[in-house]
CSV table of C-alpha atoms and ligand atoms in Angstrom, one decimal:
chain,number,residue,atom,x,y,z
A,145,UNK,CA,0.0,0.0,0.0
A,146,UNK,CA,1.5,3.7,-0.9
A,147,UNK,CA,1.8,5.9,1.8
A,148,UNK,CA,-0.1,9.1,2.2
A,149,UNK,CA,1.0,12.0,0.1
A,150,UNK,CA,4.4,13.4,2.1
A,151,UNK,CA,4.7,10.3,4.4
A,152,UNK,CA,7.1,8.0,4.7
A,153,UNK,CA,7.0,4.9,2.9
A,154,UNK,CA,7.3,2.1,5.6
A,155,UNK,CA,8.7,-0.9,3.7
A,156,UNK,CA,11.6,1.1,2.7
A,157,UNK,CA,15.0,0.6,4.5
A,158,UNK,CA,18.8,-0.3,4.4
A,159,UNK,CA,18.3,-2.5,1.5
A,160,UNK,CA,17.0,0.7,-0.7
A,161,UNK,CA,19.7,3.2,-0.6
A,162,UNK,CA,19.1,6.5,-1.3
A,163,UNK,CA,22.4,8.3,-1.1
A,164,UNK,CA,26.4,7.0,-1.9
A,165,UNK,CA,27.1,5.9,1.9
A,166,UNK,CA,24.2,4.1,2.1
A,167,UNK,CA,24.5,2.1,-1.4
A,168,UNK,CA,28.2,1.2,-0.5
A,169,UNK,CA,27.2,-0.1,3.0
A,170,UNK,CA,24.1,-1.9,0.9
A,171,UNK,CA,26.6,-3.3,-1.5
A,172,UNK,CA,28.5,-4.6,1.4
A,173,UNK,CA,25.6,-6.2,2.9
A,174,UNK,CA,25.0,-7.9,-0.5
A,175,UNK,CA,28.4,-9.4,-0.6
A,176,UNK,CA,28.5,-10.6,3.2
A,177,UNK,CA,25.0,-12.2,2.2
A,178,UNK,CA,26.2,-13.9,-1.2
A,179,UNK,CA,29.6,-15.1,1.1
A,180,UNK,CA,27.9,-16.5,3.6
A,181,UNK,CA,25.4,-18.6,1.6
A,182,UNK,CA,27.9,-19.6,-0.4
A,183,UNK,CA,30.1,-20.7,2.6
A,184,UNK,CA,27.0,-22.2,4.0
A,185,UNK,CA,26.5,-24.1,1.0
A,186,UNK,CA,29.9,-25.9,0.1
A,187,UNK,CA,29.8,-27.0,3.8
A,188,UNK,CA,26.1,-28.8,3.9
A,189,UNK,CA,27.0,-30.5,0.7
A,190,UNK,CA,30.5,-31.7,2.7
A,191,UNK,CA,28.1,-32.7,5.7
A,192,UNK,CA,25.6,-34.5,3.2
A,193,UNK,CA,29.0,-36.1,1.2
A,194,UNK,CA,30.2,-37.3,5.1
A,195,UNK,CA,26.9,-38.7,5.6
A,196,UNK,CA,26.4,-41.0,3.3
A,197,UNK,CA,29.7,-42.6,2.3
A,198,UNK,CA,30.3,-45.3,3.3
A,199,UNK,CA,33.5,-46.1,4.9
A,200,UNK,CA,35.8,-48.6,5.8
A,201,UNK,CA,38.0,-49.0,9.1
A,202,UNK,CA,41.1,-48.9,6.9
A,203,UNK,CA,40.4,-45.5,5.3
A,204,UNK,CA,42.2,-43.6,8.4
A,205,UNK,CA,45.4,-46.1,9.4
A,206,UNK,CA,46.5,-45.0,12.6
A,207,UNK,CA,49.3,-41.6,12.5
A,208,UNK,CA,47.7,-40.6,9.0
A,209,UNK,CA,48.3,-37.0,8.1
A,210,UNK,CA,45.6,-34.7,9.1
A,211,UNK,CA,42.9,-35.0,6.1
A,212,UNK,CA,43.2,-32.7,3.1
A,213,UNK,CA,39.3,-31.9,3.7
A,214,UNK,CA,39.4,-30.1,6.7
A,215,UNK,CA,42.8,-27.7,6.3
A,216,UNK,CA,41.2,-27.0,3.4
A,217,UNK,CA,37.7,-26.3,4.6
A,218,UNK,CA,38.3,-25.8,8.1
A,219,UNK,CA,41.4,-23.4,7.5
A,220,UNK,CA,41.7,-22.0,4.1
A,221,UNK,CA,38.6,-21.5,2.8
A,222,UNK,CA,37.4,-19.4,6.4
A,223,UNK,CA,40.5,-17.1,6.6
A,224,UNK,CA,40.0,-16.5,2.3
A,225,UNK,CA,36.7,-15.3,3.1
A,226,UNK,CA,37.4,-13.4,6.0
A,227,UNK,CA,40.0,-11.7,4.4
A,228,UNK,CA,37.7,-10.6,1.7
A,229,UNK,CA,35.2,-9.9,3.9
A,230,UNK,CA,37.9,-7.4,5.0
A,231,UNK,CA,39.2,-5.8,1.8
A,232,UNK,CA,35.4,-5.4,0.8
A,233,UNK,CA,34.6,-3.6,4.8
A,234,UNK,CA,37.8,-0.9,4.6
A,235,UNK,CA,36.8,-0.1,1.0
A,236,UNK,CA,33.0,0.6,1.6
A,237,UNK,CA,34.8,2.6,4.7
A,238,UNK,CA,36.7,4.9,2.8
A,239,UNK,CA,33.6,5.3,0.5
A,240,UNK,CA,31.5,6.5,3.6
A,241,UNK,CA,32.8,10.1,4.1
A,242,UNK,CA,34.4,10.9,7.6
A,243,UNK,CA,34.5,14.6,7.0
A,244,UNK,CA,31.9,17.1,5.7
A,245,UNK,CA,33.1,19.1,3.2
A,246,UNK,CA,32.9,23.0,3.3
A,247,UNK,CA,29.5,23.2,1.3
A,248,UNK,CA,28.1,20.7,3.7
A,249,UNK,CA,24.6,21.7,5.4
A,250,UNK,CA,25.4,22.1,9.4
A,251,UNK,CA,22.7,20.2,11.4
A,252,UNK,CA,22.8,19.8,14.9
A,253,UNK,CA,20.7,17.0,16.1
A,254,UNK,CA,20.3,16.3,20.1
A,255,UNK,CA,18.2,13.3,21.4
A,256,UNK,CA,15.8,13.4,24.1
A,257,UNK,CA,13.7,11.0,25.8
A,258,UNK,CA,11.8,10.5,23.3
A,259,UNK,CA,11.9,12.9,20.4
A,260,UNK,CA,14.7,15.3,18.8
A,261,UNK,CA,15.6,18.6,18.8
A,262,UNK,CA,16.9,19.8,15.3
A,263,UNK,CA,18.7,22.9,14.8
A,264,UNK,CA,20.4,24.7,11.6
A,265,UNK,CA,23.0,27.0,13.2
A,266,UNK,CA,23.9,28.8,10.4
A,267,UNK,CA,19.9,30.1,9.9
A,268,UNK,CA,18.8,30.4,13.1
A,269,UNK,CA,16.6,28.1,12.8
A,270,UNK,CA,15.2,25.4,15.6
A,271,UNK,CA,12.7,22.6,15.0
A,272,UNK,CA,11.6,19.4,16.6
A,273,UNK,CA,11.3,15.5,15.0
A,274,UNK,CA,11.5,16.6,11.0
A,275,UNK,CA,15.0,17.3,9.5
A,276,UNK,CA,14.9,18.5,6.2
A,277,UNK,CA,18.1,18.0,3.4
A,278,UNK,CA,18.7,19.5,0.5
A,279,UNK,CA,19.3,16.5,-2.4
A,280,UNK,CA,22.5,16.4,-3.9
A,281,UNK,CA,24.3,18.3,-1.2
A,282,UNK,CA,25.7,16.6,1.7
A,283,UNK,CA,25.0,17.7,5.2
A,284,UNK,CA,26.9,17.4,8.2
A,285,UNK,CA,25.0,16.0,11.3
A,286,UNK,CA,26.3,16.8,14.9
A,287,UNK,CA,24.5,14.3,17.3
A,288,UNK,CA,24.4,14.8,20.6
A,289,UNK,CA,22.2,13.7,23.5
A,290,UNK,CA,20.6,15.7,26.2
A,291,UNK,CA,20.0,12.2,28.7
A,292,UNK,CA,20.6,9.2,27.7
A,293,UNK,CA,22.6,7.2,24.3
A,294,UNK,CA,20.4,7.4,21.8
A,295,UNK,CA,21.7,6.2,17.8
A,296,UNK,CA,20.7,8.1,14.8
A,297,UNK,CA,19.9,5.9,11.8
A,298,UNK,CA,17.8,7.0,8.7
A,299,UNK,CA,18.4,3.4,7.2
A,300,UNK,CA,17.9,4.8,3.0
A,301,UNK,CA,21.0,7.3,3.5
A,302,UNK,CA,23.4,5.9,5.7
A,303,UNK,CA,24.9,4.2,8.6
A,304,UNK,CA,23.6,4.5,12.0
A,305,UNK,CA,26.0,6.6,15.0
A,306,UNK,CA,25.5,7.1,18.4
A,307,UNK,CA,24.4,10.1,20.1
A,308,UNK,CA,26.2,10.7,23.6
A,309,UNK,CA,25.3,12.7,26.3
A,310,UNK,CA,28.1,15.6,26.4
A,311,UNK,CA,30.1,14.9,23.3
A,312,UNK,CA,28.9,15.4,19.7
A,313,UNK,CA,29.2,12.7,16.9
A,314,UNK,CA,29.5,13.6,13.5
A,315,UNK,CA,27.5,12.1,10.8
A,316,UNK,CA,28.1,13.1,7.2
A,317,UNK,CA,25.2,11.8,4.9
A,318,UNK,CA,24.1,12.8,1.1
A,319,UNK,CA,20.5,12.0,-0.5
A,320,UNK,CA,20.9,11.9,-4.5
A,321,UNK,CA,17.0,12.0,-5.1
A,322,UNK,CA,14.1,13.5,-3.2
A,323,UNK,CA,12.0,11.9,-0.5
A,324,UNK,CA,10.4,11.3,2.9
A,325,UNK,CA,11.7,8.6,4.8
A,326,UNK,CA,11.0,7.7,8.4
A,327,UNK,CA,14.5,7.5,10.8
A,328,UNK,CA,14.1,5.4,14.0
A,329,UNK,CA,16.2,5.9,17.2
A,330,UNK,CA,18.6,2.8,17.1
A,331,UNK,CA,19.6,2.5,20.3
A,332,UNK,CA,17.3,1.4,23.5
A,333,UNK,CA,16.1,4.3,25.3
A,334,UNK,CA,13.5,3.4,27.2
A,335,UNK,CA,9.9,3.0,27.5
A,336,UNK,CA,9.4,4.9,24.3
A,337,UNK,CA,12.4,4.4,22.2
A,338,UNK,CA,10.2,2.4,19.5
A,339,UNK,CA,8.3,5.6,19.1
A,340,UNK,CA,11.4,7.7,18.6
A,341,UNK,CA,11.0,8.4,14.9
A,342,UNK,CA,12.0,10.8,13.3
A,343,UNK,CA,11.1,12.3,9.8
A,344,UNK,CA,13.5,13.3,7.4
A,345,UNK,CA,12.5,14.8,4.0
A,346,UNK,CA,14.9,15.2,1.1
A,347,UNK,CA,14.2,17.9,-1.1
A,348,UNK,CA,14.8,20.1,-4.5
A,349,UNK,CA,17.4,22.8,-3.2
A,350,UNK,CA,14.6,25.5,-4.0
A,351,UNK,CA,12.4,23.9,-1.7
A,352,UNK,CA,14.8,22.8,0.9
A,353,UNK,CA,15.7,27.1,1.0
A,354,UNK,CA,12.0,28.3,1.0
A,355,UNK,CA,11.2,25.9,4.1
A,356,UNK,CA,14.5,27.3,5.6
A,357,UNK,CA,13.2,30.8,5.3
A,358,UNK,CA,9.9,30.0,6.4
A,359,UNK,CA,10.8,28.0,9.8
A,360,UNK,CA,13.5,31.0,10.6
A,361,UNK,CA,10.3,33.3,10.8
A,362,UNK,CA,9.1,33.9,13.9
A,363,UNK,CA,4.9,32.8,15.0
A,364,UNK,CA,2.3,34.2,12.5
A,365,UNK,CA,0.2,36.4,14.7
A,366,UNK,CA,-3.3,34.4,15.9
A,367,UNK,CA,-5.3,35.1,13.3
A,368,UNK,CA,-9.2,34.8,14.4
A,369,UNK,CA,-10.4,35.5,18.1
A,370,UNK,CA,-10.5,31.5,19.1
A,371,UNK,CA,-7.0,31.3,18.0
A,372,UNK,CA,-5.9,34.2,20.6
A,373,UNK,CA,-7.9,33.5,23.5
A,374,UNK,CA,-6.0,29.4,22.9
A,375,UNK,CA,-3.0,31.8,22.6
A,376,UNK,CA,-4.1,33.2,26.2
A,377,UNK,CA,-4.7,29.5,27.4
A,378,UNK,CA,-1.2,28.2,26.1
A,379,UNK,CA,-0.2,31.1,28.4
A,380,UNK,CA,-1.7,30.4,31.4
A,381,UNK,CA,-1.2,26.8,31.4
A,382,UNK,CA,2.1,27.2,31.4
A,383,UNK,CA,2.6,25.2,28.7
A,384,UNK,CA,5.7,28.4,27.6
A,385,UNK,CA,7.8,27.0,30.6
A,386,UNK,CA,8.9,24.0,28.5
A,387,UNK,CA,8.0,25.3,25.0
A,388,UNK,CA,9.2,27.8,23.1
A,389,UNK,CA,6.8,29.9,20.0
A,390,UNK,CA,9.8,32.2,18.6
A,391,UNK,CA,8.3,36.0,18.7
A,392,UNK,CA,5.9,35.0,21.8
A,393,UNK,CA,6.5,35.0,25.2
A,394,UNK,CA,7.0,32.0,25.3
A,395,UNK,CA,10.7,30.5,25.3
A,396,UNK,CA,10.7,27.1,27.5
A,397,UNK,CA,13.3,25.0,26.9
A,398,UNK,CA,13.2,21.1,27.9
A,399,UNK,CA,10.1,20.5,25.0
A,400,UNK,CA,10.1,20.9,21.4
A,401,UNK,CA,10.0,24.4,20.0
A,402,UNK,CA,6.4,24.8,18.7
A,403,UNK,CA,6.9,27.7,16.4
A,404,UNK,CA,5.8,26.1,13.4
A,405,UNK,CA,4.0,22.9,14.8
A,406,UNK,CA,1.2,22.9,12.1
A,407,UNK,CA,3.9,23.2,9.3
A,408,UNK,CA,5.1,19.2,10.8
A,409,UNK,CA,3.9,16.2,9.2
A,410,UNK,CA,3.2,14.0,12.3
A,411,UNK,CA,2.9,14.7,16.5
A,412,UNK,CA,5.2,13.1,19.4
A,413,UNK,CA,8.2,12.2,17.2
A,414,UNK,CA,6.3,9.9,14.4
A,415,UNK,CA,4.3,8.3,16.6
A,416,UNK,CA,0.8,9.8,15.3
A,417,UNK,CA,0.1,11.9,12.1
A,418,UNK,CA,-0.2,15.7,12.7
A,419,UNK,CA,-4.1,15.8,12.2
A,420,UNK,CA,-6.4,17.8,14.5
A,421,UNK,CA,-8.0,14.7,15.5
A,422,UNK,CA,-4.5,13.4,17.0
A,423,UNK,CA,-3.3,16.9,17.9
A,424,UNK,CA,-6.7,16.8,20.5
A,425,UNK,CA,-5.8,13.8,21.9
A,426,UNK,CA,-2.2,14.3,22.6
A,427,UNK,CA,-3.2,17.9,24.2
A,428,UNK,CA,-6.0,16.3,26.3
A,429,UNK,CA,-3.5,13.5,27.2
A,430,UNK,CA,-0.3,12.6,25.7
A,431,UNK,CA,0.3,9.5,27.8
A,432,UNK,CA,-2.9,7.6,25.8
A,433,UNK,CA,-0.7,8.7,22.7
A,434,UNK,CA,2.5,8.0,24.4
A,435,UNK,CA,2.8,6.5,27.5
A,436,UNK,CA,5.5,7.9,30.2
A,437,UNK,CA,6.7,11.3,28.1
A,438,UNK,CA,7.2,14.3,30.2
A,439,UNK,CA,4.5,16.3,28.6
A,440,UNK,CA,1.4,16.2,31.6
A,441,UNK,CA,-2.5,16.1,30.3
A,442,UNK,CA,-3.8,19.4,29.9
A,443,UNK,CA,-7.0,19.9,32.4
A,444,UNK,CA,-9.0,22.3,30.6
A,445,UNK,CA,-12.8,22.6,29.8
A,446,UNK,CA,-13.8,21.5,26.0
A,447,UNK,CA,-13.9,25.3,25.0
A,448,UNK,CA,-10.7,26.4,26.7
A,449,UNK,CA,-9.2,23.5,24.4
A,450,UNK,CA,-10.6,23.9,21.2
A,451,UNK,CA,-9.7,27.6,21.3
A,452,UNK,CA,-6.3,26.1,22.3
A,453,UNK,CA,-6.1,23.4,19.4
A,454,UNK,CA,-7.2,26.4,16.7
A,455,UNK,CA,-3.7,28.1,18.0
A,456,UNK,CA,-1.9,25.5,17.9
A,457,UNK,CA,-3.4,24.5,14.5
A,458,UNK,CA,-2.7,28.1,13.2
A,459,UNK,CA,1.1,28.0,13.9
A,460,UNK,CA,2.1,27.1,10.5
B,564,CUA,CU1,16.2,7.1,21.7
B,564,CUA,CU2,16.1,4.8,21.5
């Protein structure tokens, strides 16, 4: 089944590379595959060969040389795989770029329990749980971690690295055709770290400036009376201590920065799409959506949270 218009194809993975890393380190898993079975298959056919010969006491006279068979296939034939196992591992290494190069895209990506904080220091801009790339330009990814070890992987483009509290890891990547893929947290994090997605969306350099521009701009101003008094309940909830609306009052740190929430394609790091539908739920309570995030339910009456959701819904 196709996914929805701008979501991320699920059945897509490691196996359908999308960038030069990633089709070197797919290449490599093709060769360790085709290795492997073939390795498997000269040594059943020995096992079958064992089985059913027949053989007589004399074939092994006592202080007969080792048999030919098993130097052979117990020595040789292992170490002359494993040593092009090798050979075939430092090339796809030195295809995999260590360092970005000075047109590279600065992204700085830190994990949290469970979702991630993306930033683009060069354009002041900040955004939550979507990272956008430009295709045919590579981009250099500074993971970090503000708790726990968490590992970034977006399987189509590359390798997987780890993201450490207090030290940054650098990632270099490079899509060479557009897309939306879906990037899962790859290392256990707790409760939630299945639901620790992440949305990355590869785009024409065109597009990948104009979304640029428009997440650097601060909040559009509530545009219809619902939408301010929700502004005036975001307020006095409190919900600015952890969240931050650029050209608000609000500038809480610890959440993810809601400037531009209705401009995301899903809610709670992948988890849900970004409908109004699911943005309701996750405001009334994000532990049905999410059990054991920090976010608490919102205790408001049905009006104080529709005028809330037709804020939120308006920060595009
Ligand atoms: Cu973060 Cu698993």
């Amino acid at each position: 089944m196709a996914p929805p218009p701008g979501m991320p194809d699920p059945s897509s993975g490691a196996l359908d590379p999308q960038g030069p890393a990633a089709r070197a380190i797919a290449d490599l898993w093709w060769a360790m595959l085709a290795l492997g079975t073939a390795t498997f298959v000269v040594f059943a056919a020995v096992l079958v060969a064992g089985l059913v010969r027949r053989r007589s006491p004399t074939d092994h006279p006592p202080g007969d040389r080792p048999d030919r068979l098993i130097v052979l296939g117990g020595v040789a034939l292992p170490a002359l795989v494993l040593v092009v196992v090798m050979a075939l591992t430092v090339r796809t290494m030195r295809q995999v770029p260590g360092t970005a190069p000075a047109h590279a895209v600065a992204i700085e990506v830190v994990g949290h329990r469970w979702w991630y904080e993306v930033r683009y220091p060069d354009h002041g801009v900040v955004t939550a749980n979507e990272v956008h790339l430009p295709v045919g330009r590579p981009v250099e990814l500074r993971l970090t971690s503000a708790d726990v070890i968490h590992s970034f992987w977006i399987p189509v483009l590359g390798g997987k690295l780890d993201m450490l509290p207090e030290d940054v890891n650098t990632l270099v990547l490079e899509a060479d055709r557009p897309g939306v893929h879906r990037s899962q947290c790859a290392e256990f994090c707790g409760l939630q770290h299945a639901n620790m997605g992440l949305i990355a969306v590869v785009e024409a350099e065109a597009d990948f400036a104009e979304w640029l521009a428009g997440q650097r701009a601060p909040a559009v101003l509530p545009a219809s009376s619902a939408a301010r008094r929700g502004q005036a309940v975001f307020s006095a909830g409190g919900c600015g201590s952890c969240h931050t609306v650029r050209g608000t009052p609000a500038a809480g740190q610890g959440g993810p920065d809601l400037t531009h929430l209705a401009s995301r394609r899903t809610l709670a790091a992948a988890t849900v799409p970004n409908t109004p539908e699911d943005l309701a739920r996750w405001v009334r309570d994000p532990h049905e959506v999410k059990r054991g995030v920090a976010m608490p339910p919102a205790r408001l009456e049905e009006g104080e949270l529709a005028a809330l959701l037709s804020y939120l819904g308006g920060l595009r």
